[in-house]
Short mmCIF file of N, CA and C and ligand atoms in Angstrom, two decimals:
data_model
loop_
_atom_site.label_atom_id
_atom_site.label_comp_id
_atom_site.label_asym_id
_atom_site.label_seq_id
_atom_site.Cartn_x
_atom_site.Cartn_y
_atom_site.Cartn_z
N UNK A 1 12.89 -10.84 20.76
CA UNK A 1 11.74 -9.96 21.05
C UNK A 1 10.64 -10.24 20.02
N UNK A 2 9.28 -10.24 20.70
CA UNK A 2 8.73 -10.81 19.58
C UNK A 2 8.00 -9.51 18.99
N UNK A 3 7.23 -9.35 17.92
CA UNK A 3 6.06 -8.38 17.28
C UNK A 3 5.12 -7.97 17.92
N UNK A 4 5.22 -6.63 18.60
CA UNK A 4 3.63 -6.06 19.54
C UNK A 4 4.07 -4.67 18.89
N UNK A 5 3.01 -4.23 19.68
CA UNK A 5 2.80 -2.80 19.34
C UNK A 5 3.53 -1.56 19.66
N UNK A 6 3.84 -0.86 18.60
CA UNK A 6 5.29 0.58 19.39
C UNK A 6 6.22 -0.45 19.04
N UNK A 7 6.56 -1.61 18.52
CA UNK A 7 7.34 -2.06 17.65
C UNK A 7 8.30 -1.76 15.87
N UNK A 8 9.69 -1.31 15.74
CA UNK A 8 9.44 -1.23 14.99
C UNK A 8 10.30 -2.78 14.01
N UNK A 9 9.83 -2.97 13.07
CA UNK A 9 9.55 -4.39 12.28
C UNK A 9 10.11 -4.27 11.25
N UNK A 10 11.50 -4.85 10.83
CA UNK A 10 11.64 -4.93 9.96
C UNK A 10 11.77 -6.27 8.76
N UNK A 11 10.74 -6.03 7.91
CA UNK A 11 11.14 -7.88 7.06
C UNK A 11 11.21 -7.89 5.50
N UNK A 12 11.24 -8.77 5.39
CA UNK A 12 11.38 -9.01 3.52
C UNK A 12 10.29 -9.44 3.10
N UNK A 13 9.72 -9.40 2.07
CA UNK A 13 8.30 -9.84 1.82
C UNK A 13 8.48 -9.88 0.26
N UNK A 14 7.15 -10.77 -0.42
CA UNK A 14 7.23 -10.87 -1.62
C UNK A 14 5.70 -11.30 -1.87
N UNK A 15 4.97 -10.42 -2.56
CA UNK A 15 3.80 -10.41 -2.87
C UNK A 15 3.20 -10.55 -4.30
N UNK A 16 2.24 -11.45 -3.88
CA UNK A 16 2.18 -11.82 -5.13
C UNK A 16 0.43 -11.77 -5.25
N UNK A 17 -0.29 -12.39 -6.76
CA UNK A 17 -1.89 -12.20 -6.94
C UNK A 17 -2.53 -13.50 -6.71
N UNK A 18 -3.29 -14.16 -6.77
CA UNK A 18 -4.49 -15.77 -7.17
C UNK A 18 -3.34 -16.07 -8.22
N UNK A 19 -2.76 -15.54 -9.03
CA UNK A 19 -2.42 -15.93 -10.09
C UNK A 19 -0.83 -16.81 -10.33
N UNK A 20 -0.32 -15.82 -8.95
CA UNK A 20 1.12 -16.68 -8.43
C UNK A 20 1.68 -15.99 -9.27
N UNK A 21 1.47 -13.77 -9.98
CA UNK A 21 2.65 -13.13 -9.89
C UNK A 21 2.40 -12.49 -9.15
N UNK A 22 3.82 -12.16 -8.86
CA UNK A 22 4.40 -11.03 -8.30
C UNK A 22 4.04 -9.72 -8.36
N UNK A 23 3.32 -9.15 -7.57
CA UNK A 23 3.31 -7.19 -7.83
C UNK A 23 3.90 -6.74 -7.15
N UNK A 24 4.92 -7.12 -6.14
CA UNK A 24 5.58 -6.32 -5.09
C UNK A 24 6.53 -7.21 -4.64
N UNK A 25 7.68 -6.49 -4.31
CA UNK A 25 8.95 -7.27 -3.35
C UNK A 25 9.50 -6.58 -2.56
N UNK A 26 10.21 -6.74 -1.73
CA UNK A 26 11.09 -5.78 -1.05
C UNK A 26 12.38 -6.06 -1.53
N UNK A 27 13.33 -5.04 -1.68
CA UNK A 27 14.45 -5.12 -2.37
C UNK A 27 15.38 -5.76 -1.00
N UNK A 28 16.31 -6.66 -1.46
CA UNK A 28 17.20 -7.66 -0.51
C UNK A 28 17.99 -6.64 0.43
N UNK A 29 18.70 -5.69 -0.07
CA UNK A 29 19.61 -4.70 0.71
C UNK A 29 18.64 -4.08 1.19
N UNK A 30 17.18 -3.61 0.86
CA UNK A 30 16.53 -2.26 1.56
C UNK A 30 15.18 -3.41 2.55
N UNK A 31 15.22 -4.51 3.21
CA UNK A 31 13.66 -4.59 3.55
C UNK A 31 12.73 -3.55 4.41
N UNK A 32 11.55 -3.61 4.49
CA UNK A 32 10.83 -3.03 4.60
C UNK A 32 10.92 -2.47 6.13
N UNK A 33 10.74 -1.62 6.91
CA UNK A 33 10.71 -1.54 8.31
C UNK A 33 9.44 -0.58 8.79
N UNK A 34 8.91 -1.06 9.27
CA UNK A 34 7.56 -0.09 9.50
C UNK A 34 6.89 -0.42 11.05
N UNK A 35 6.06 0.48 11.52
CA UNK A 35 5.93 0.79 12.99
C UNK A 35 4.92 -0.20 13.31
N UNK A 36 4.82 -0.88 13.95
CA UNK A 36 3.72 -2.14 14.48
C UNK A 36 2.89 -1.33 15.38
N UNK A 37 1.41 -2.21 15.08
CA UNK A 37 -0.23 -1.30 15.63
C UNK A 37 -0.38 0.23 15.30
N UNK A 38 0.38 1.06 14.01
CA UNK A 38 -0.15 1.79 13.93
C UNK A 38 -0.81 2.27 13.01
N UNK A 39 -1.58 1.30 11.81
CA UNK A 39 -1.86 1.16 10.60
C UNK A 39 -1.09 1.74 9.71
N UNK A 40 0.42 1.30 9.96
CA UNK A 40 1.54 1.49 8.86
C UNK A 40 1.32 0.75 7.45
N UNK A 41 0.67 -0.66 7.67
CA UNK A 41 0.85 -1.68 6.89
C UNK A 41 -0.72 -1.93 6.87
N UNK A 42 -0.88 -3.07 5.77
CA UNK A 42 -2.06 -3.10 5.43
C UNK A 42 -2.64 -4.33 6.63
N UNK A 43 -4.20 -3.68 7.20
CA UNK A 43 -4.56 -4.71 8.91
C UNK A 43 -4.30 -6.22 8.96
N UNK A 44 -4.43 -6.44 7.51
CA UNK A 44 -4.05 -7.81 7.49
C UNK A 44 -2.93 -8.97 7.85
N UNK A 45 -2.40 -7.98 7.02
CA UNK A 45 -0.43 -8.62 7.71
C UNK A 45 0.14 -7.94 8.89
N UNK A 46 -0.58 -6.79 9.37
CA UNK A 46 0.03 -6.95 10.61
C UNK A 46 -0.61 -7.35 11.63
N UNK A 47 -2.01 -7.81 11.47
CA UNK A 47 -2.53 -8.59 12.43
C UNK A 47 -1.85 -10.44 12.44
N UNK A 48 -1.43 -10.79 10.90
CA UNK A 48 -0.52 -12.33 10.96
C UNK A 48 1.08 -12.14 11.75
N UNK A 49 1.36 -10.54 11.53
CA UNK A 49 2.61 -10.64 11.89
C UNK A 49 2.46 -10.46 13.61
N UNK A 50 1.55 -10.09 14.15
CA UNK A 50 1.36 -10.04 15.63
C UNK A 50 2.31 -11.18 16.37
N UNK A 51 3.11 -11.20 17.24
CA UNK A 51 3.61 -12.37 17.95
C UNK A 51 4.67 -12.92 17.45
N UNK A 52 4.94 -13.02 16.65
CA UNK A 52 5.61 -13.34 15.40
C UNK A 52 7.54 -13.63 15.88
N UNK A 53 8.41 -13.38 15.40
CA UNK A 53 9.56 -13.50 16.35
C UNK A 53 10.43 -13.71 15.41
N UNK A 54 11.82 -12.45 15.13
CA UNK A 54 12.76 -12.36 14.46
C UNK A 54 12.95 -14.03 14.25
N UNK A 55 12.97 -14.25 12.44
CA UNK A 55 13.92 -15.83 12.20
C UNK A 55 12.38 -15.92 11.08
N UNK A 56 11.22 -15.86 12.13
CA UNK A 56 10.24 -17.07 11.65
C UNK A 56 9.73 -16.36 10.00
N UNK A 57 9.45 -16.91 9.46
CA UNK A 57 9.12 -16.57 7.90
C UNK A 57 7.30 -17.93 7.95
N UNK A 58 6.55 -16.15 6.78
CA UNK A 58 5.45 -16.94 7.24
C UNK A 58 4.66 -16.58 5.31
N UNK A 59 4.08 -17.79 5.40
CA UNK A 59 2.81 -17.44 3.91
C UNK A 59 1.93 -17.18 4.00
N UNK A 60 1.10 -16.28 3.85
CA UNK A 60 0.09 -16.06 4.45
C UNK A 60 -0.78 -15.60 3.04
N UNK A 61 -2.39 -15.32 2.95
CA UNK A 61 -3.45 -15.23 2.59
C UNK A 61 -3.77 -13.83 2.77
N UNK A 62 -4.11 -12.72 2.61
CA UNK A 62 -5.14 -12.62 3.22
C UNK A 62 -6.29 -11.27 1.84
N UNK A 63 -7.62 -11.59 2.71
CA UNK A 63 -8.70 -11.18 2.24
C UNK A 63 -8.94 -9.84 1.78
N UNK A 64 -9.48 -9.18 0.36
CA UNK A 64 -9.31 -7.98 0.42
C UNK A 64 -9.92 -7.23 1.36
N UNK A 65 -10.91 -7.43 2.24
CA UNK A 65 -10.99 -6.30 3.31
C UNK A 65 -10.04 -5.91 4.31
N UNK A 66 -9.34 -7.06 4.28
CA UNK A 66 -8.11 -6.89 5.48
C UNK A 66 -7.11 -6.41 4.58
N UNK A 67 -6.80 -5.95 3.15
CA UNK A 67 -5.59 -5.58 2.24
C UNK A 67 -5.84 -3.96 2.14
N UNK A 68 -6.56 -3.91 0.70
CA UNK A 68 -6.72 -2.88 0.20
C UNK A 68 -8.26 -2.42 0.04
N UNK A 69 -9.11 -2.68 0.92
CA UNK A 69 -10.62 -3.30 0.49
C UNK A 69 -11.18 -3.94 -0.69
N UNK A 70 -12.50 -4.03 -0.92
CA UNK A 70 -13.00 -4.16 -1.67
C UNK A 70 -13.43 -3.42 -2.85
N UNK A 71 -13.13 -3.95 -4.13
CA UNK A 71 -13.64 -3.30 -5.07
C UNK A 71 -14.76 -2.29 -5.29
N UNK A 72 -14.84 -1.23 -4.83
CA UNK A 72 -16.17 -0.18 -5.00
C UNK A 72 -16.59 0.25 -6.35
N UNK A 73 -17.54 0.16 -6.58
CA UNK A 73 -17.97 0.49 -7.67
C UNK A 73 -18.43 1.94 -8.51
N UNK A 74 -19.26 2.25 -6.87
CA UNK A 74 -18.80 3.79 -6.72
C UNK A 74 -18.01 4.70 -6.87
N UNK A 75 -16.65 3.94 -6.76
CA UNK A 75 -15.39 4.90 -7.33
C UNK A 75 -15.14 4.76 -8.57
N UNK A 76 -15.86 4.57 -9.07
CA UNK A 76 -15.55 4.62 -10.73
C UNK A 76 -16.81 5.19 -11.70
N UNK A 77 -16.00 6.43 -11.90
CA UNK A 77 -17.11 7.32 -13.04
C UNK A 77 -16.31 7.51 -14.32
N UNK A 78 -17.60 7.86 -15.09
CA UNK A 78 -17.66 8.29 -16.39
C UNK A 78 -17.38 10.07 -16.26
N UNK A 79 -16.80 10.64 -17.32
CA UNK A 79 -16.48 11.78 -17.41
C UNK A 79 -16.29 12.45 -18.98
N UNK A 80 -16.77 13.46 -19.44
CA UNK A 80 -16.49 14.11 -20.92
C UNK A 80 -14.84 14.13 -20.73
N UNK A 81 -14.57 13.66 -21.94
CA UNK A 81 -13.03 13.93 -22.13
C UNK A 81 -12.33 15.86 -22.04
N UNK A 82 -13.55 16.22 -22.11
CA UNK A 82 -13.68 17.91 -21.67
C UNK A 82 -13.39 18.01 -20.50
N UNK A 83 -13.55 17.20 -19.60
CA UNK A 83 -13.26 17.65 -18.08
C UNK A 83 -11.71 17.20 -18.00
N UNK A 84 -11.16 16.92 -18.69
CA UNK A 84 -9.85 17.30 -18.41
C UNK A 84 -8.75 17.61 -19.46
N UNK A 85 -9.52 18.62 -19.65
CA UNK A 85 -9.02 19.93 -20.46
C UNK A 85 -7.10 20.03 -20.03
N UNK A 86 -6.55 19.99 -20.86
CA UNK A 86 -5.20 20.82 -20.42
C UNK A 86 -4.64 19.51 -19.80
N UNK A 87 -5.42 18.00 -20.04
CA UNK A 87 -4.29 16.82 -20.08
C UNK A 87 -3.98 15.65 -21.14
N UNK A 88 -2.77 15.76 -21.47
CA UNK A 88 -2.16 15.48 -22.66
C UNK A 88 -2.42 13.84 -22.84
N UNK A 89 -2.78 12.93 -23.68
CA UNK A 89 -2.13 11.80 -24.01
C UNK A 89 -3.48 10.77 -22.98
N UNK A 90 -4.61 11.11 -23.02
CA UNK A 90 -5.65 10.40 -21.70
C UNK A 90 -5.48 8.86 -22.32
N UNK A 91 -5.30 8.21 -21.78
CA UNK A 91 -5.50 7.05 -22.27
C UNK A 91 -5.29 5.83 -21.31
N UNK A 92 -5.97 4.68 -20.86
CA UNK A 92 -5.83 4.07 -20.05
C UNK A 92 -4.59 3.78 -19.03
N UNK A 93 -4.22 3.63 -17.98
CA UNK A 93 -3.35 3.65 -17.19
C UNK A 93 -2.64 5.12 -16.68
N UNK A 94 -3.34 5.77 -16.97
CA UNK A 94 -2.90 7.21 -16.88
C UNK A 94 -3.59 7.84 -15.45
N UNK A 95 -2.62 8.41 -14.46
CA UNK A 95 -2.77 8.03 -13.15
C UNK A 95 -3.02 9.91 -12.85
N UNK A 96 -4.53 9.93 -11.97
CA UNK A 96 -4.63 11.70 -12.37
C UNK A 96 -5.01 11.81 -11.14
N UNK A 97 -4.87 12.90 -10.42
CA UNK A 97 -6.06 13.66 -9.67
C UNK A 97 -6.97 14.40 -9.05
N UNK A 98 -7.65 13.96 -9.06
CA UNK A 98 -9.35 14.07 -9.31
C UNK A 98 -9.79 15.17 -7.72
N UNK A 99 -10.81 16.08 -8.90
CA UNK A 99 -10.75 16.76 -7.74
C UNK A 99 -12.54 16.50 -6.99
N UNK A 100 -12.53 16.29 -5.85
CA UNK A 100 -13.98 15.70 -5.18
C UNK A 100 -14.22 16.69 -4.59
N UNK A 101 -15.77 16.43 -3.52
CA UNK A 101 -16.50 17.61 -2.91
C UNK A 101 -15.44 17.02 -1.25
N UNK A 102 -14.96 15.15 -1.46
CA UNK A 102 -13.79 15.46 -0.18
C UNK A 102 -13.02 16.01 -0.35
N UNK A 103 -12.19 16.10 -1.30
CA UNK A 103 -10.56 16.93 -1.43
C UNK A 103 -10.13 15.76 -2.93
N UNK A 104 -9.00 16.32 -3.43
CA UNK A 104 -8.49 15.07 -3.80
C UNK A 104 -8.39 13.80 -3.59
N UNK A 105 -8.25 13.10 -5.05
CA UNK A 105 -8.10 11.42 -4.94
C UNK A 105 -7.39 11.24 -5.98
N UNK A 106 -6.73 10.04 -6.03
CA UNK A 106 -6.04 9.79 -6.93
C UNK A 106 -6.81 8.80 -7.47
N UNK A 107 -7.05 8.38 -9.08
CA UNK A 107 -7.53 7.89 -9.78
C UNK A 107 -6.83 7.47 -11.14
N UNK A 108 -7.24 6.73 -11.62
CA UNK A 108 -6.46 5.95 -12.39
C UNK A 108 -7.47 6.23 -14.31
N UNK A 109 -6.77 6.52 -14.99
CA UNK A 109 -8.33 6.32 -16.43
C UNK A 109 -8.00 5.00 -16.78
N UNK A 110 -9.35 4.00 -16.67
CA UNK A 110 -9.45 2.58 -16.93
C UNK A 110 -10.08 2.41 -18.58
N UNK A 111 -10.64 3.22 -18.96
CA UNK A 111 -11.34 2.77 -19.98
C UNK A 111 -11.37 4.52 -21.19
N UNK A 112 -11.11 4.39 -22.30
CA UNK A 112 -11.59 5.58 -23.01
C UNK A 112 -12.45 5.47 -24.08
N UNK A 113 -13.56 5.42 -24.38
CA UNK A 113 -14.34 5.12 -25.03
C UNK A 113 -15.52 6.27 -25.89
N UNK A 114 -15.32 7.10 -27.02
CA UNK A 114 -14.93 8.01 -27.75
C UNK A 114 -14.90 9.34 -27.04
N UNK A 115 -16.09 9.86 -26.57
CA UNK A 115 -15.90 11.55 -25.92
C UNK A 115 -15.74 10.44 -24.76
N UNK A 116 -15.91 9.97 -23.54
CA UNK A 116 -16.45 9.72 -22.70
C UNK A 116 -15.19 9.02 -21.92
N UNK A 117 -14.19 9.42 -20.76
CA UNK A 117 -13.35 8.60 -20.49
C UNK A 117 -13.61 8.29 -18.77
N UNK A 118 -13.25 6.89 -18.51
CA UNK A 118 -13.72 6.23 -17.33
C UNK A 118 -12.55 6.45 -16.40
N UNK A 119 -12.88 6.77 -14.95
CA UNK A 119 -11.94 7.52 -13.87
C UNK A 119 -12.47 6.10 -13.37
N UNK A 120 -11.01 5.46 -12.09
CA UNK A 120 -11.15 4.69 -11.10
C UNK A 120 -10.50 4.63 -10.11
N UNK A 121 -11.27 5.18 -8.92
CA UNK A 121 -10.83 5.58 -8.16
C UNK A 121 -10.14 4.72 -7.20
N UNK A 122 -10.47 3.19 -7.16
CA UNK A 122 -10.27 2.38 -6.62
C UNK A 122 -8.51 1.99 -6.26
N UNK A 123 -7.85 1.78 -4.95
CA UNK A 123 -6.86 1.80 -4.83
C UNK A 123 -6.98 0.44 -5.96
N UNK A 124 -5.33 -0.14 -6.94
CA UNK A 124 -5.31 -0.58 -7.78
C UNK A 124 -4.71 -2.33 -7.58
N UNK A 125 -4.81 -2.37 -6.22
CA UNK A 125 -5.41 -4.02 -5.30
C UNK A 125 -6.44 -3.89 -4.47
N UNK A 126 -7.11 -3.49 -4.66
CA UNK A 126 -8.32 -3.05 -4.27
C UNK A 126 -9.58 -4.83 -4.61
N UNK A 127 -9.92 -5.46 -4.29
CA UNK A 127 -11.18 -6.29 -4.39
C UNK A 127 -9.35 -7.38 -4.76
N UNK A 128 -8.44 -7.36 -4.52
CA UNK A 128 -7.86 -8.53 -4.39
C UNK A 128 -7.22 -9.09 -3.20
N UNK A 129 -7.24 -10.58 -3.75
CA UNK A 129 -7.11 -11.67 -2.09
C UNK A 129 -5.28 -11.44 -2.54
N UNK A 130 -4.58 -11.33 -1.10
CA UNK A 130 -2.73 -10.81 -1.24
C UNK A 130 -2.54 -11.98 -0.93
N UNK A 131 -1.15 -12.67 -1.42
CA UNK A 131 -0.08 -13.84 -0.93
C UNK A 131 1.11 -13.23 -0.42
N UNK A 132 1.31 -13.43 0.55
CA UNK A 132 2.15 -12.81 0.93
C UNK A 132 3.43 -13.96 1.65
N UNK A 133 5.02 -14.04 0.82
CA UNK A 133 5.94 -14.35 1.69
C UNK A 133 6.43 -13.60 2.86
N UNK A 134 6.61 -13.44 3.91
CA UNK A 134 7.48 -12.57 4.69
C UNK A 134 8.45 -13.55 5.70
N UNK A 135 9.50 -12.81 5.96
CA UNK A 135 10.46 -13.58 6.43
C UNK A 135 11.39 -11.93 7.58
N UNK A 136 10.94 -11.78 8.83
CA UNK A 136 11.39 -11.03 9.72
C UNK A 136 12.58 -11.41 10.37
N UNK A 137 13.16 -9.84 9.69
CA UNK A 137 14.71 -9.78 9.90
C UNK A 137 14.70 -9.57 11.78
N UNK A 138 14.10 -8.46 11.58
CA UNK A 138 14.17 -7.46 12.80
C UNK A 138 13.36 -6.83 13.61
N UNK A 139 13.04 -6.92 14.87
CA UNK A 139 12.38 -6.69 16.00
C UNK A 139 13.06 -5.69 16.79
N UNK A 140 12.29 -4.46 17.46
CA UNK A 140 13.05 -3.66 18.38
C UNK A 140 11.96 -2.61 18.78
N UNK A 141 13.09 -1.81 19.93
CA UNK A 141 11.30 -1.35 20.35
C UNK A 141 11.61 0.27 19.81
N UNK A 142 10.35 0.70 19.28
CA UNK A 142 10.70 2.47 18.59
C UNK A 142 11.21 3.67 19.81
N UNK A 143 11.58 4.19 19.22
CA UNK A 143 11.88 5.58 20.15
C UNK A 143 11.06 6.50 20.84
N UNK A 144 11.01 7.37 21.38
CA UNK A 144 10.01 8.34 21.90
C UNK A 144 9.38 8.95 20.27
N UNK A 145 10.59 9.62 19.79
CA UNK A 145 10.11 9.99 18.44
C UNK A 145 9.20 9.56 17.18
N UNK A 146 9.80 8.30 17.20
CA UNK A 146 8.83 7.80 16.35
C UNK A 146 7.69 7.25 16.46
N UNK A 147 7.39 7.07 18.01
CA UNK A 147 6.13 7.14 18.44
C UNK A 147 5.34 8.28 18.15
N UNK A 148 5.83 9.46 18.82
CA UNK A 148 5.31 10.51 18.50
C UNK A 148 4.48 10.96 17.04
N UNK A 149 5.57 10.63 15.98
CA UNK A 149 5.41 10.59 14.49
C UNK A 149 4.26 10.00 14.11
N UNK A 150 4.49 8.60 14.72
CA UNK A 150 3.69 7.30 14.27
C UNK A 150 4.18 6.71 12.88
N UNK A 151 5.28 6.90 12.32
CA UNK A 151 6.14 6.10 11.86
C UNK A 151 7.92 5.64 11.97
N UNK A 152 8.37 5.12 11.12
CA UNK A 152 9.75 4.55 11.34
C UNK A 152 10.21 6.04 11.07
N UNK A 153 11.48 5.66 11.88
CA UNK A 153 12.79 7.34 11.08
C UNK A 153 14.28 5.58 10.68
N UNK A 154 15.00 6.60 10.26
CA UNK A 154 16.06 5.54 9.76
C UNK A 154 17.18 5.44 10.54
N UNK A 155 17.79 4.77 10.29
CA UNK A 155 18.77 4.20 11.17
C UNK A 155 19.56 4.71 12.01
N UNK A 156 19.74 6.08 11.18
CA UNK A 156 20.48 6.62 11.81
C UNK A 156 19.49 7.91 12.69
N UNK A 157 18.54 7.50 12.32
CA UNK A 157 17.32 8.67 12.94
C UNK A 157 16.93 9.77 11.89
N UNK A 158 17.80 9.87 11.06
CA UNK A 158 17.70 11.01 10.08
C UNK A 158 16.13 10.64 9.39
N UNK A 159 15.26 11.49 8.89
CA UNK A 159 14.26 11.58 7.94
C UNK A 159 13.95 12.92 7.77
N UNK A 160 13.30 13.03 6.37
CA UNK A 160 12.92 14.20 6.08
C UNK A 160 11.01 14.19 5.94
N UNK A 161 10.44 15.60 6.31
CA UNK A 161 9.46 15.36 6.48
C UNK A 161 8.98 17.15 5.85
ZN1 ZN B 1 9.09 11.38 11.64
#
């Protein structure tokens, strides 16, 4: 059966940067299984995985608009170390969030530089090109349910929600 849509997909993958490391794998006993055409996965790889057919293993490229987008610049402000009063230890890599006039975001502090610490809002592959190994275990077609959902349930159907 090959990869279409209301599919659910399961494969192994191993992702990596330009740089040829690794930021992501799927663990060998757990691969990944996620619902095909329903922006489970990032548009990119599941537009390569389209057609595709339990066995075939593929390398693929692809562009940050098709990943995580592009780097915005916009999502990244300056803030008094006062505005976040009542959090311990601010210091780069420190993952907070931020409250907007949309709702929450999650943001990352990139920079602290004396009163003044830098929020980034930017998902954190965001403006990068993905390498991606994948190698598809499994093809099958989803249930009424997990259509419904619009994602995978597990094997045994069980999930918590
Ligand atoms: Zn569900």
């Amino acid at each position: 059966m090959a990869v279409a849509p209301d599919c659910v997909v399961t494969i192994h993958y191993t992702l990596k940067d330009d740089a040829g490391e690794v930021l992501d794998r799927s663990v060998p006993e757990e691969p990944l299984a996620y619902l095909h055409g329903h922006g489970n996965i990032i548009p990119g790889l599941e537009k390569q995985l389209d057609g595709k057919n339990i066995g075939d293993a593929l390398t693929v490229t692809i562009a940050p608009a098709e990943g995580y987008g592009e780097y915005d610049d916009r999502l990244v402000q300056s803030v008094p170390r006062r505005a976040l009063r009542g959090i311990k230890d601010v210091k780069p890599g420190l993952r907070l969030q931020a409250q907007t006039p949309e709702g929450s975001r999650a943001v990352i502090v990139s920079k602290v530089l004396g009163d003044m610490v830098t929020l980034d809002g930017n998902h954190p592959l965001a403006g990068k090109s993905l390498h991606f190994d994948v190698r598809i275990e499994d093809v099958r077609a989803a249930t009424e349910e997990e259509l419904s959902h619009g994602h995978v349930h597990g094997p045994d159907g069980h999930h918590e929600h």
